[in-house]
Amino acid sequence: MSSNPFKEENAQPCIDEVRATPGVAACALVSGEGAILGKYFREGNRSSSLFAVMCATVLASAEAACGSVHLQSPSMVTITAPDATILIVGARDGTLITAVIDKPADLPTIQRRLLDIAVRIGEEA
């Protein structure tokens, strides 16, 4: 496990909660360095490690962009593609929630739910 203070045994219940959200096709709990703490991807998907690293990089880039114009760090980054949306939500101490959302899903509801989960992760010590 990485130096991330989030307890690994807490990762799977978080993943199960994210996965239970209607519209979530895949998800991962990722350290700020891009290490997977927990995940759900369809069978045969070998790119989950690359996905985790790239999502950590996207959030770090968004934080740098915000800092360059003196804004607070973002709590969420949304990537919209024609067939799906990727949500990257900062939780605590560099931990992030990543989720691939099917296109017809209720995105605002999913965003609120992931933000609520991120707050709970932040409260766990």
JSON list of C-alpha atoms in Angstrom, two decimals, residues 10 13-14 19 21 23 39 51-54 59-60 67 75-76 78 92 94-95 102 108 113 115 119 121-123:
[
{"chain": "A", "resi": 10, "resn": "ASN", "atom": "CA", "xyz": [-12.23, 0.94, 4.10]},
{"chain": "A", "resi": 13, "resn": "PRO", "atom": "CA", "xyz": [-17.19, -0.45, 1.15]},
{"chain": "A", "resi": 14, "resn": "CYS", "atom": "CA", "xyz": [-16.64, 2.92, -0.56]},
{"chain": "A", "resi": 19, "resn": "ARG", "atom": "CA", "xyz": [-20.81, 1.14, -7.74]},
{"chain": "A", "resi": 21, "resn": "THR", "atom": "CA", "xyz": [-25.13, 4.36, -7.78]},
{"chain": "A", "resi": 23, "resn": "GLY", "atom": "CA", "xyz": [-25.34, 4.99, -13.99]},
{"chain": "A", "resi": 39, "resn": "LYS", "atom": "CA", "xyz": [-11.83, -0.64, -7.85]},
{"chain": "A", "resi": 51, "resn": "PHE", "atom": "CA", "xyz": [-7.03, 5.05, -15.73]},
{"chain": "A", "resi": 52, "resn": "ALA", "atom": "CA", "xyz": [-6.14, 5.60, -12.05]},
{"chain": "A", "resi": 53, "resn": "VAL", "atom": "CA", "xyz": [-2.81, 7.29, -12.81]},
{"chain": "A", "resi": 54, "resn": "MET", "atom": "CA", "xyz": [-4.34, 9.51, -15.50]},
{"chain": "A", "resi": 59, "resn": "LEU", "atom": "CA", "xyz": [-6.89, 16.33, -10.78]},
{"chain": "A", "resi": 60, "resn": "ALA", "atom": "CA", "xyz": [-3.33, 17.51, -10.05]},
{"chain": "A", "resi": 67, "resn": "GLY", "atom": "CA", "xyz": [-3.61, 27.83, -8.26]},
{"chain": "A", "resi": 75, "resn": "SER", "atom": "CA", "xyz": [-13.45, 19.46, -5.45]},
{"chain": "A", "resi": 76, "resn": "MET", "atom": "CA", "xyz": [-14.41, 17.73, -8.71]},
{"chain": "A", "resi": 78, "resn": "THR", "atom": "CA", "xyz": [-15.74, 16.42, -15.00]},
{"chain": "A", "resi": 92, "resn": "ARG", "atom": "CA", "xyz": [-8.97, 13.69, 1.63]},
{"chain": "A", "resi": 94, "resn": "GLY", "atom": "CA", "xyz": [-4.89, 13.08, -1.84]},
{"chain": "A", "resi": 95, "resn": "THR", "atom": "CA", "xyz": [-7.41, 10.24, -2.01]},
{"chain": "A", "resi": 102, "resn": "ASP", "atom": "CA", "xyz": [-23.01, 6.02, -18.62]},
{"chain": "A", "resi": 108, "resn": "PRO", "atom": "CA", "xyz": [-26.23, 15.98, -11.05]},
{"chain": "A", "resi": 113, "resn": "ARG", "atom": "CA", "xyz": [-23.68, 11.35, -4.21]},
{"chain": "A", "resi": 115, "resn": "LEU", "atom": "CA", "xyz": [-19.34, 14.45, -3.14]},
{"chain": "A", "resi": 119, "resn": "VAL", "atom": "CA", "xyz": [-16.99, 13.99, 2.66]},
{"chain": "A", "resi": 121, "resn": "ILE", "atom": "CA", "xyz": [-14.03, 9.54, 3.47]},
{"chain": "A", "resi": 122, "resn": "GLY", "atom": "CA", "xyz": [-12.63, 12.83, 4.76]},
{"chain": "A", "resi": 123, "resn": "GLU", "atom": "CA", "xyz": [-14.25, 12.23, 8.15]}
]
